[in-house]
XYZ file of N, CA and C in Angstrom:
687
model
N 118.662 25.439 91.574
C 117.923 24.904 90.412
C 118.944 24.453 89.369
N 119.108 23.236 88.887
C 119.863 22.406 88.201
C 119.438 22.759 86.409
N 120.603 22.475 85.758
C 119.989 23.214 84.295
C 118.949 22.205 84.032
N 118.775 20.568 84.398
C 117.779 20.165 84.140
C 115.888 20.409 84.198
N 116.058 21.469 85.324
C 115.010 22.092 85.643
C 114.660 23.572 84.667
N 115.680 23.698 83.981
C 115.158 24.788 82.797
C 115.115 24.420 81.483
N 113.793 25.355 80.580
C 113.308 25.232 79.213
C 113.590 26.404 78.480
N 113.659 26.092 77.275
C 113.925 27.035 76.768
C 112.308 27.004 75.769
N 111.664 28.098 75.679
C 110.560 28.146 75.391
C 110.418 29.001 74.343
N 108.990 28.802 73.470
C 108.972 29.881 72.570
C 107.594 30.504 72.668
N 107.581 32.025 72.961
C 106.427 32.710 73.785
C 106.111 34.278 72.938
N 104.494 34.085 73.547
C 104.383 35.508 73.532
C 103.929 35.855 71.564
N 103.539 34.845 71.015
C 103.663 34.797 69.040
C 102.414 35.865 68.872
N 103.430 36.528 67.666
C 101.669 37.944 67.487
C 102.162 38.236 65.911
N 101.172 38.709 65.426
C 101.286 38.232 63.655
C 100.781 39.934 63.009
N 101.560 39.761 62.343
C 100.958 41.046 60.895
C 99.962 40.908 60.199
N 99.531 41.450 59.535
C 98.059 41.262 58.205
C 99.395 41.067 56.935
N 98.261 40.216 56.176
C 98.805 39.609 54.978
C 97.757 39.540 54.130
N 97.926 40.296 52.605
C 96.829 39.858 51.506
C 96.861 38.512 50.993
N 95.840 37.927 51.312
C 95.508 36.426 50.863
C 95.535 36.351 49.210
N 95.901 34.989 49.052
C 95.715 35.218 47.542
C 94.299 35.212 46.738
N 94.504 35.823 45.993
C 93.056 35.518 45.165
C 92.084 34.342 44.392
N 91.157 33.882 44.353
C 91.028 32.890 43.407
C 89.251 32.478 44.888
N 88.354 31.515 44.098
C 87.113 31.722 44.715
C 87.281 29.742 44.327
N 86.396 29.560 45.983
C 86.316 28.079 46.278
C 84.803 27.783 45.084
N 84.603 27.297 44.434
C 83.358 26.822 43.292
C 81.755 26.485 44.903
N 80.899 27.486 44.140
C 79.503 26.630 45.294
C 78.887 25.740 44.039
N 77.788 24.879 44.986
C 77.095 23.902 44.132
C 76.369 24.312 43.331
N 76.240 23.786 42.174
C 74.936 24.457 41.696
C 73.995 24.101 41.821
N 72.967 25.113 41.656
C 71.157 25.187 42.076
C 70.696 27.011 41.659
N 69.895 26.653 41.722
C 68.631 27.733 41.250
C 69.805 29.273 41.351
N 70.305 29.106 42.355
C 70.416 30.190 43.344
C 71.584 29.933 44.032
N 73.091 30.433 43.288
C 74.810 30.110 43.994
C 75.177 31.362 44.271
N 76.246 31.099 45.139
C 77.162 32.033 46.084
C 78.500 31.730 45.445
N 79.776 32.477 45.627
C 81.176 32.074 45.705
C 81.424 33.108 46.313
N 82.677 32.952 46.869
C 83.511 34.008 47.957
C 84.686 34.231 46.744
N 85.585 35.174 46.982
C 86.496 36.000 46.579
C 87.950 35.267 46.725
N 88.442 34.778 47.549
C 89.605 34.638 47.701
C 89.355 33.214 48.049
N 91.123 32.359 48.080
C 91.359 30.805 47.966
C 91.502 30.491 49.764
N 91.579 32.004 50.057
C 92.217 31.372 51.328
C 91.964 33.134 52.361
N 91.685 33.165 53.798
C 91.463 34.360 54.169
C 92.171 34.258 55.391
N 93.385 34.944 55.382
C 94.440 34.619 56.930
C 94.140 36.001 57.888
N 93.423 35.350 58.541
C 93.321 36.211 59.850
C 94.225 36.505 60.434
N 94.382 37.817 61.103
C 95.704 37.988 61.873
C 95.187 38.811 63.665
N 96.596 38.709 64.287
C 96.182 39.140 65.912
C 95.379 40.703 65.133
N 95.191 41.170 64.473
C 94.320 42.710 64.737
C 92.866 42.088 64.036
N 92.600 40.840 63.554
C 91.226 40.336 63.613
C 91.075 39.640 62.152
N 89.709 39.338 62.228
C 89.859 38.849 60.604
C 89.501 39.332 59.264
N 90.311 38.352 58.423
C 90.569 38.781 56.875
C 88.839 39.531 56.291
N 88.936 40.515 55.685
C 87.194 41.036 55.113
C 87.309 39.794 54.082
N 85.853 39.417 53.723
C 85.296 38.247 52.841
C 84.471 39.382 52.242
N 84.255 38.901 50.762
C 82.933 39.475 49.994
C 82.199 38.030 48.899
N 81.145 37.907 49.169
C 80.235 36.888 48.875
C 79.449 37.685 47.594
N 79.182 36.768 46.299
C 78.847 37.405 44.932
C 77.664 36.279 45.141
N 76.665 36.169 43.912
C 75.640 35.502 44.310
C 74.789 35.922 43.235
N 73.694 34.688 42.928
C 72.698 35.215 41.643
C 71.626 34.493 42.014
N 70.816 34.319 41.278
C 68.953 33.565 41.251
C 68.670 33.477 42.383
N 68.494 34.627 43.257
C 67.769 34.838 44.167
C 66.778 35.962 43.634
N 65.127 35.733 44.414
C 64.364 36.583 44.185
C 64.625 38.242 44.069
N 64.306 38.938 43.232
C 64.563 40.466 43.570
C 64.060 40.761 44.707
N 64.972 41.680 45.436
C 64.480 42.371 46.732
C 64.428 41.296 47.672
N 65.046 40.163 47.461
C 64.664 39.237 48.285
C 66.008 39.699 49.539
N 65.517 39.396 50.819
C 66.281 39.622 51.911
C 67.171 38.272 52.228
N 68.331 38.254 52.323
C 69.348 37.491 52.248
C 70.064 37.443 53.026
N 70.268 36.303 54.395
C 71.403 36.113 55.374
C 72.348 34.974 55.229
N 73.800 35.679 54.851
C 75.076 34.768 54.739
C 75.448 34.157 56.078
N 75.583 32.954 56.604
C 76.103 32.569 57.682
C 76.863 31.667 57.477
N 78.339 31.347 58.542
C 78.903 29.813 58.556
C 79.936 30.290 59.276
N 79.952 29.423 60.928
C 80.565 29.472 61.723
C 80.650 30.948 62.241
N 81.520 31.704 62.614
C 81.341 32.952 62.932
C 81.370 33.966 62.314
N 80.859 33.751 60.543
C 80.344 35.537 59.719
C 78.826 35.169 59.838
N 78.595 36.140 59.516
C 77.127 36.441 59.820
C 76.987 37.883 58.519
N 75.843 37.683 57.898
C 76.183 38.926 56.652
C 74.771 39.297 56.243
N 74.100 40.192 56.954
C 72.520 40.300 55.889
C 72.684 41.292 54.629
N 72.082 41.082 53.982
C 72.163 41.955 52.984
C 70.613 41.485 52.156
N 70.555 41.944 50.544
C 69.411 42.108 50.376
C 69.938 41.545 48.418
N 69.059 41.396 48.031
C 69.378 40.612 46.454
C 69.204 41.913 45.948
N 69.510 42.891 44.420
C 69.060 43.472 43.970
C 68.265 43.393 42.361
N 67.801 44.169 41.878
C 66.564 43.737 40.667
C 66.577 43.043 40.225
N 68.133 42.121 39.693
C 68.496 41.230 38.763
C 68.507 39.654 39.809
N 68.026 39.526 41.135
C 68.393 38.683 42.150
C 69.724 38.387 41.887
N 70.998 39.265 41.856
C 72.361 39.398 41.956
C 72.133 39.953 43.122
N 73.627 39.198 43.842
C 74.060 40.581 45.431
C 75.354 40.202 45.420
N 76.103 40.985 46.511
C 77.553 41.364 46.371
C 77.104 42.208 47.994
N 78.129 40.866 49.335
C 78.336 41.453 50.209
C 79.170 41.322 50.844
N 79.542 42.397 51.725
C 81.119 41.960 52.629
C 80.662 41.724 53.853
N 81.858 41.050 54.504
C 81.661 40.903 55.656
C 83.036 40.393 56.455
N 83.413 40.044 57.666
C 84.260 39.034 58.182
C 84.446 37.714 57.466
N 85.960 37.204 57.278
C 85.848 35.792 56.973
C 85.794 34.881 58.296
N 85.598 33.728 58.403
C 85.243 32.698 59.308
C 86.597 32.520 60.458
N 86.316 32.884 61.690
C 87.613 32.896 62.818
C 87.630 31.325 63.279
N 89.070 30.933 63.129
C 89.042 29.580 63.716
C 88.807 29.370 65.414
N 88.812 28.754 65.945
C 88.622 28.317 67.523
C 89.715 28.436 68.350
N 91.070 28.639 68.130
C 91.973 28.514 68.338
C 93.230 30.038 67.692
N 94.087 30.738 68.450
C 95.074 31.366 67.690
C 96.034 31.383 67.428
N 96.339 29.617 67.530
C 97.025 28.869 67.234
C 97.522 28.565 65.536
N 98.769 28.038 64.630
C 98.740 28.101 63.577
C 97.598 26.761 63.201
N 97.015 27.068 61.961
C 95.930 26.297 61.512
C 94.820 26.710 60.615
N 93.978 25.777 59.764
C 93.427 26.239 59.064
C 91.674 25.585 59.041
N 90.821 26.551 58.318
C 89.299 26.228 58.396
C 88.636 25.988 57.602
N 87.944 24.976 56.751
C 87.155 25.451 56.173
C 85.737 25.106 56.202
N 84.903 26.045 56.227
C 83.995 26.562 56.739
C 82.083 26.965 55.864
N 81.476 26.061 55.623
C 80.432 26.021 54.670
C 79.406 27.574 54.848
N 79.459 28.157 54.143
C 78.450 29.525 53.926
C 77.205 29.220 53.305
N 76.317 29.532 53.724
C 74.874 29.267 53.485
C 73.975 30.471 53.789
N 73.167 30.727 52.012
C 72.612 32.864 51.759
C 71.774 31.574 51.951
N 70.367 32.379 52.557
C 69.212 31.765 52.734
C 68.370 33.326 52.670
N 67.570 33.027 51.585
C 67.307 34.174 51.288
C 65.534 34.341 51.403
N 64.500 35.077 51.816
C 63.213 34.852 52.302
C 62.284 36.247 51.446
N 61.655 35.951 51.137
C 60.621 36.729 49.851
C 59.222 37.359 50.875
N 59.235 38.248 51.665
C 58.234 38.582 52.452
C 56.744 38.676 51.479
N 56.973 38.920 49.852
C 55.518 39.186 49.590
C 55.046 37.705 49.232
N 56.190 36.865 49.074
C 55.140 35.504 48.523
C 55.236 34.492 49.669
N 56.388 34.981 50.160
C 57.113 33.830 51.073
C 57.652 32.448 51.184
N 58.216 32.979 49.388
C 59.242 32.013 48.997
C 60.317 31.872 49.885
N 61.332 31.253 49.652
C 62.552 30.828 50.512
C 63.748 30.284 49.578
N 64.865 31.010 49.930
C 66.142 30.025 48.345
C 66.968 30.317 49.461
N 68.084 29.218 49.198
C 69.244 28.663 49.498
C 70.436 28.617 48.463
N 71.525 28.510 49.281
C 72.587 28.452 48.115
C 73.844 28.569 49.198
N 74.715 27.519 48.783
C 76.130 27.313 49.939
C 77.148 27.317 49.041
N 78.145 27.873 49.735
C 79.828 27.591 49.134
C 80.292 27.258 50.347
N 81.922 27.475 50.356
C 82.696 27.202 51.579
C 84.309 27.860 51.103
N 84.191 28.296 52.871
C 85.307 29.380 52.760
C 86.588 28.773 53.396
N 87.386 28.739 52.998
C 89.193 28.289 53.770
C 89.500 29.371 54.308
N 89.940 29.444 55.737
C 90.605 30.570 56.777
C 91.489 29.888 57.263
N 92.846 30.655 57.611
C 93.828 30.697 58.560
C 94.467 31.710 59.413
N 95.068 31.258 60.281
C 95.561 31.712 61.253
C 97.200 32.494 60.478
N 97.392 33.880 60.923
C 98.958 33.577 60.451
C 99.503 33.618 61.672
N 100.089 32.919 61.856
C 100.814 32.177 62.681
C 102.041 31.241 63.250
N 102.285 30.834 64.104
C 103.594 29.900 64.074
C 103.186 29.339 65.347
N 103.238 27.441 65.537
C 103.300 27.083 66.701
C 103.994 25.664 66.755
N 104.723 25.171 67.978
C 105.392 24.576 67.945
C 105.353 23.609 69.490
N 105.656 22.189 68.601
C 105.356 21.264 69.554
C 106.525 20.137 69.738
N 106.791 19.801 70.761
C 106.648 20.809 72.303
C 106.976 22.174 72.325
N 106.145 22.881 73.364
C 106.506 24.134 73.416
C 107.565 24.518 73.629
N 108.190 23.788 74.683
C 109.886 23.905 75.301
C 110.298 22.481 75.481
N 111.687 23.259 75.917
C 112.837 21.909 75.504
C 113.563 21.470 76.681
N 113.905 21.284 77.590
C 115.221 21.234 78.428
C 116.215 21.408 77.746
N 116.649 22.980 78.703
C 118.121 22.511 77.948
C 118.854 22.036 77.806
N 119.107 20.831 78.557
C 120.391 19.963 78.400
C 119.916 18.904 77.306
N 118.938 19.636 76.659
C 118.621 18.631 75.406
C 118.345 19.879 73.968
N 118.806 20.589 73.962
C 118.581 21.625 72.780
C 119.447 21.339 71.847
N 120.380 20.799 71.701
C 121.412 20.150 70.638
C 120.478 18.964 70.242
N 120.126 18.196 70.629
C 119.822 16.829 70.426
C 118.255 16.415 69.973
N 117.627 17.574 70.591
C 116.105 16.792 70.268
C 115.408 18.277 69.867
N 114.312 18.058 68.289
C 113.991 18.932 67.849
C 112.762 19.229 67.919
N 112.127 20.304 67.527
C 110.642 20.735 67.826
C 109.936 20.382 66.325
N 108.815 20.495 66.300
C 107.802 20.534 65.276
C 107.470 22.034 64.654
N 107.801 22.933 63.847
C 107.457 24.179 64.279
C 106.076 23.479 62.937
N 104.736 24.569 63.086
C 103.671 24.530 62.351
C 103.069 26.189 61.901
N 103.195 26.225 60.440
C 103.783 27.752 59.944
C 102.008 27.056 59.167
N 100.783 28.429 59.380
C 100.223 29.032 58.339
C 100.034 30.569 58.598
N 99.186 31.081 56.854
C 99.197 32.135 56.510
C 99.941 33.130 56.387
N 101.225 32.139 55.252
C 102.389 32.593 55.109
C 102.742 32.877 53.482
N 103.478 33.127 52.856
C 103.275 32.921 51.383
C 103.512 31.764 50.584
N 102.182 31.578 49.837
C 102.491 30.210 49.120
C 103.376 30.570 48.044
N 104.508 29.332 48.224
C 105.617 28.885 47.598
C 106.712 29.714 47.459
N 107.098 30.119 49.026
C 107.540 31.185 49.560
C 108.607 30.258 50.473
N 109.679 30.332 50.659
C 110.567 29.942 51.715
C 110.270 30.876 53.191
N 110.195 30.002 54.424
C 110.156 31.179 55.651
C 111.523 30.778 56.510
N 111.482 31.542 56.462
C 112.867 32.091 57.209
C 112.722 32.385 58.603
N 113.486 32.098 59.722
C 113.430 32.380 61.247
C 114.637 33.152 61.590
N 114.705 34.256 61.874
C 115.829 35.666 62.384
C 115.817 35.601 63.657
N 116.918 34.988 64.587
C 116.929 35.376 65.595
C 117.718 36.570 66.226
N 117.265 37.479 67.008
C 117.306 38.756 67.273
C 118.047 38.985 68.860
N 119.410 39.727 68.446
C 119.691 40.368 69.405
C 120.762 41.631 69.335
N 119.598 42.883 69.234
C 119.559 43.884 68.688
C 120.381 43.823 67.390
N 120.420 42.866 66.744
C 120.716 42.334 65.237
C 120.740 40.958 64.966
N 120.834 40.475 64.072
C 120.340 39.230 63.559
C 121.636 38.466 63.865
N 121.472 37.732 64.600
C 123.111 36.317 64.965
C 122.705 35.031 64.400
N 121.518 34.692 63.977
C 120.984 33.371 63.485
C 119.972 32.908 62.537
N 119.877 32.610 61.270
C 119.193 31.977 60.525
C 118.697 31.403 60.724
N 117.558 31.001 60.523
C 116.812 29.278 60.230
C 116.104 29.380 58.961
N 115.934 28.318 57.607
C 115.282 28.158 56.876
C 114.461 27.266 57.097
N 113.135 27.133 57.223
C 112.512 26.232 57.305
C 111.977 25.375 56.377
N 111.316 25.972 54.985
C 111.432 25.091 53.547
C 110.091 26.015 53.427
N 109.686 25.873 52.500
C 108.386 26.592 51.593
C 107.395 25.982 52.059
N 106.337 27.370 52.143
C 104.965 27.625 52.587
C 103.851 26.665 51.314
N 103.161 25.839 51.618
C 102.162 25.203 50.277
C 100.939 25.717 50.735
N 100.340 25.246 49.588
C 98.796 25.581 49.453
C 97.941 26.942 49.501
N 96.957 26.895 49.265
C 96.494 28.347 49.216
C 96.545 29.280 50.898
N 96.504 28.570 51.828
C 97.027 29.275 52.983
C 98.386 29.637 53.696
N 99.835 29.098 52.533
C 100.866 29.569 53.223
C 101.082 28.179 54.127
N 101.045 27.016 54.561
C 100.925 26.294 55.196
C 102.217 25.302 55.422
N 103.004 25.265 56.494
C 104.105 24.172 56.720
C 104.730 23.340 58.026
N 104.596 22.251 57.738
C 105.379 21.828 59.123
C 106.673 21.007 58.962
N 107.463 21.429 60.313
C 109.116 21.072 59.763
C 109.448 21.238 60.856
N 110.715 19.956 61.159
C 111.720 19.779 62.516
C 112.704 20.649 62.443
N 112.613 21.713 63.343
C 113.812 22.517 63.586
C 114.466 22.344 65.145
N 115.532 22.889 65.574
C 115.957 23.085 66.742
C 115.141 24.240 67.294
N 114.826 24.164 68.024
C 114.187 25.287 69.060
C 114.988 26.717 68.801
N 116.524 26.749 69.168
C 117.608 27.362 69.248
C 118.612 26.934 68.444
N 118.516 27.524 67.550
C 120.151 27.275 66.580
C 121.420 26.523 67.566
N 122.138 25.632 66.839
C 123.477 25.233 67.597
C 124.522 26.381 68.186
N 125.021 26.309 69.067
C 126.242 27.539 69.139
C 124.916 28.809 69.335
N 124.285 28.973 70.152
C 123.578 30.539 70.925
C 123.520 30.455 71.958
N 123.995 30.730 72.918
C 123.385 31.028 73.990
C 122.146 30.636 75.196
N 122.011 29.831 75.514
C 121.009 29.602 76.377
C 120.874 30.355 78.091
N 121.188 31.319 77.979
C 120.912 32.522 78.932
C 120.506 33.798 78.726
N 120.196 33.985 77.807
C 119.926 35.107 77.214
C 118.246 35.323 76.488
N 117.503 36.156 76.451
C 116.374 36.141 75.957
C 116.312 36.633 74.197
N 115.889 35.770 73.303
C 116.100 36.493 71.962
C 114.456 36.890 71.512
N 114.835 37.907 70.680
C 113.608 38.269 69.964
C 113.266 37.387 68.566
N 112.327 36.642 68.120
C 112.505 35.452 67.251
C 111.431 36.060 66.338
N 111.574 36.254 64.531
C 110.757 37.036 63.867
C 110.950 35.819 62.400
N 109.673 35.279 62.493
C 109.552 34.517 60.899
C 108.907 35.489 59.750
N 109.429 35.163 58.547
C 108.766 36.296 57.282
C 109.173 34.923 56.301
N 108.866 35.832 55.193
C 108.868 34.986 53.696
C 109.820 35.408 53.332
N 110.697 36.328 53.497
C 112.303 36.822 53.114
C 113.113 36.514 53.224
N 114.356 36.664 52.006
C 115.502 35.714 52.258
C 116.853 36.390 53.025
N 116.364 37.874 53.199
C 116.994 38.754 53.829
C 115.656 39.838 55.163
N 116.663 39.413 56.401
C 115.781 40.353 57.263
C 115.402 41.607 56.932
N 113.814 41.918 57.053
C 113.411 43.406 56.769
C 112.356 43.551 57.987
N 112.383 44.750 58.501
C 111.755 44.912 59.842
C 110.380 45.407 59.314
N 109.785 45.278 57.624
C 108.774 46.020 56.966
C 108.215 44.733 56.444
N 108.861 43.260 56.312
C 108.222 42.505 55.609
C 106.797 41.949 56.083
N 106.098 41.452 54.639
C 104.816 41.104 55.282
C 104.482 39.689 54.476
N 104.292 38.511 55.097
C 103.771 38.504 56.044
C 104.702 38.346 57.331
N 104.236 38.560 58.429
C 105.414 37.896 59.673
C 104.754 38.061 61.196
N 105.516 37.071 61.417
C 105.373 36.486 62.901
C 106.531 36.904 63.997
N 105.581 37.794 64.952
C 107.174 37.601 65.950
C 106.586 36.814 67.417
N 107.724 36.227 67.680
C 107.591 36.030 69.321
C 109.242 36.355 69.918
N 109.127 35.874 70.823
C 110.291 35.608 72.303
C 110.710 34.147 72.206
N 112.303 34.000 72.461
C 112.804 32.606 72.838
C 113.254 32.945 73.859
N 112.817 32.625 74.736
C 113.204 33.023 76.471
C 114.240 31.159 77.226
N 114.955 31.907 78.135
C 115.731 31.035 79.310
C 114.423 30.623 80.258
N 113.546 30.227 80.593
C 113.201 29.856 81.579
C 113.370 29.241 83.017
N 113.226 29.520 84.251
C 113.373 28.496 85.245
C 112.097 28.014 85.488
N 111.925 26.936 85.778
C 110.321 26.685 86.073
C 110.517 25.802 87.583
């Protein structure tokens, strides 16, 4: 097998929990509004971010189901037709890096008169994550031709940093700062730093730190593996 027949790949990506920042997307107004809690809700591999939905001019006692895309939230209005409920924020389709946003709609139903109220906001979710296109490289092209890496649910206005690992840190990468309320970036890097090794398997760990910490949060690890294919 000729080195042209091997990639060097980046595998195996699994993510930490990260507190999203705070701040609530505006719902429309009408009789009867919702807003969610946070600007942005980054799901991570142990599942997704909790959402809590606030809400007014709905009937008292009126019975109330939050839905949009995959939360689902019943709950119930109380005396003042105010409610306040938690639930899951909205999982994207993919656990791939990327982001959602996602329309919530309380539809709320009055069993003694059998009124009916409505009221929508919309929620932004991401993935924290890292993915990169192409996945692999040939190596007789890892000097020369670069990847796409695609960074959310990372810290906004946060530099991320890439540590490559072998049983200590031999390589940097800066990639440039995380925007928007989900941490969000895309940027041409080398797959593999110049001058490493392409036989060897590294452990590859992105964070928001400008110094490696095996405690930081948020972060991403995967594998940069030798492949033969």
């Amino acid at each position: 097998m000729t080195a042209s027949h091997r990639r060097l790949a980046l595998l195996a990506a699994t993510a930490c929990a990260l507190p999203a920042s705070a701040g609530a997307l505006a719902a429309p107004a009408s009789a009867a509004t919702i807003s969610v809690d946070k600007a942005c809700y980054v799901n991570t591999a142990t599942g997704p971010a909790p959402l809590t939905v606030t809400g007014s001019g709905f009937d008292p006692g009126e019975s109330v189901q939050i839905a949009g895309g995959t939360t689902v939230i019943d709950t119930t209005a109380g005396a003042t037709g105010s409610l306040t409920a938690t639930g899951s924020a909205p999982e994207l389709t993919t656990k791939a890096a990327g982001t959602r946003l996602t329309t919530l709609t309380a539809t709320g139903f009055d069993p003694a008169t059998g009124a009916t109220t409505s009221a929508s906001t919309q929620a932004l979710s991401a993935n924290l994550a890292v993915s990169t296109k192409p996945l692999s490289v040939p190596v007789n092209e890892l000097s020369k031709r670069k990847v796409t890496f695609t960074f959310s649910g990372f810290t906004p206005g946060k530099d991320i940093y890439g540590y490559y690992l072998r049983k200590r840190v031999v390589a940097t990468t800066r990639f440039g700062k995380a925007t928007g309320p989900c941490g969000t970036l895309k940027h041409k890097a080398f797959l593999l730093p110049p001058g490493q090794s392409t036989t060897v398997r590294y452990g590859l760990v992105f964070e928001s730190v400008a110094r490696y910490s095996k405690t930081a949060f948020p972060r991403v690890t995967a594998l940069v593996q030798f492949l033969t294919l």
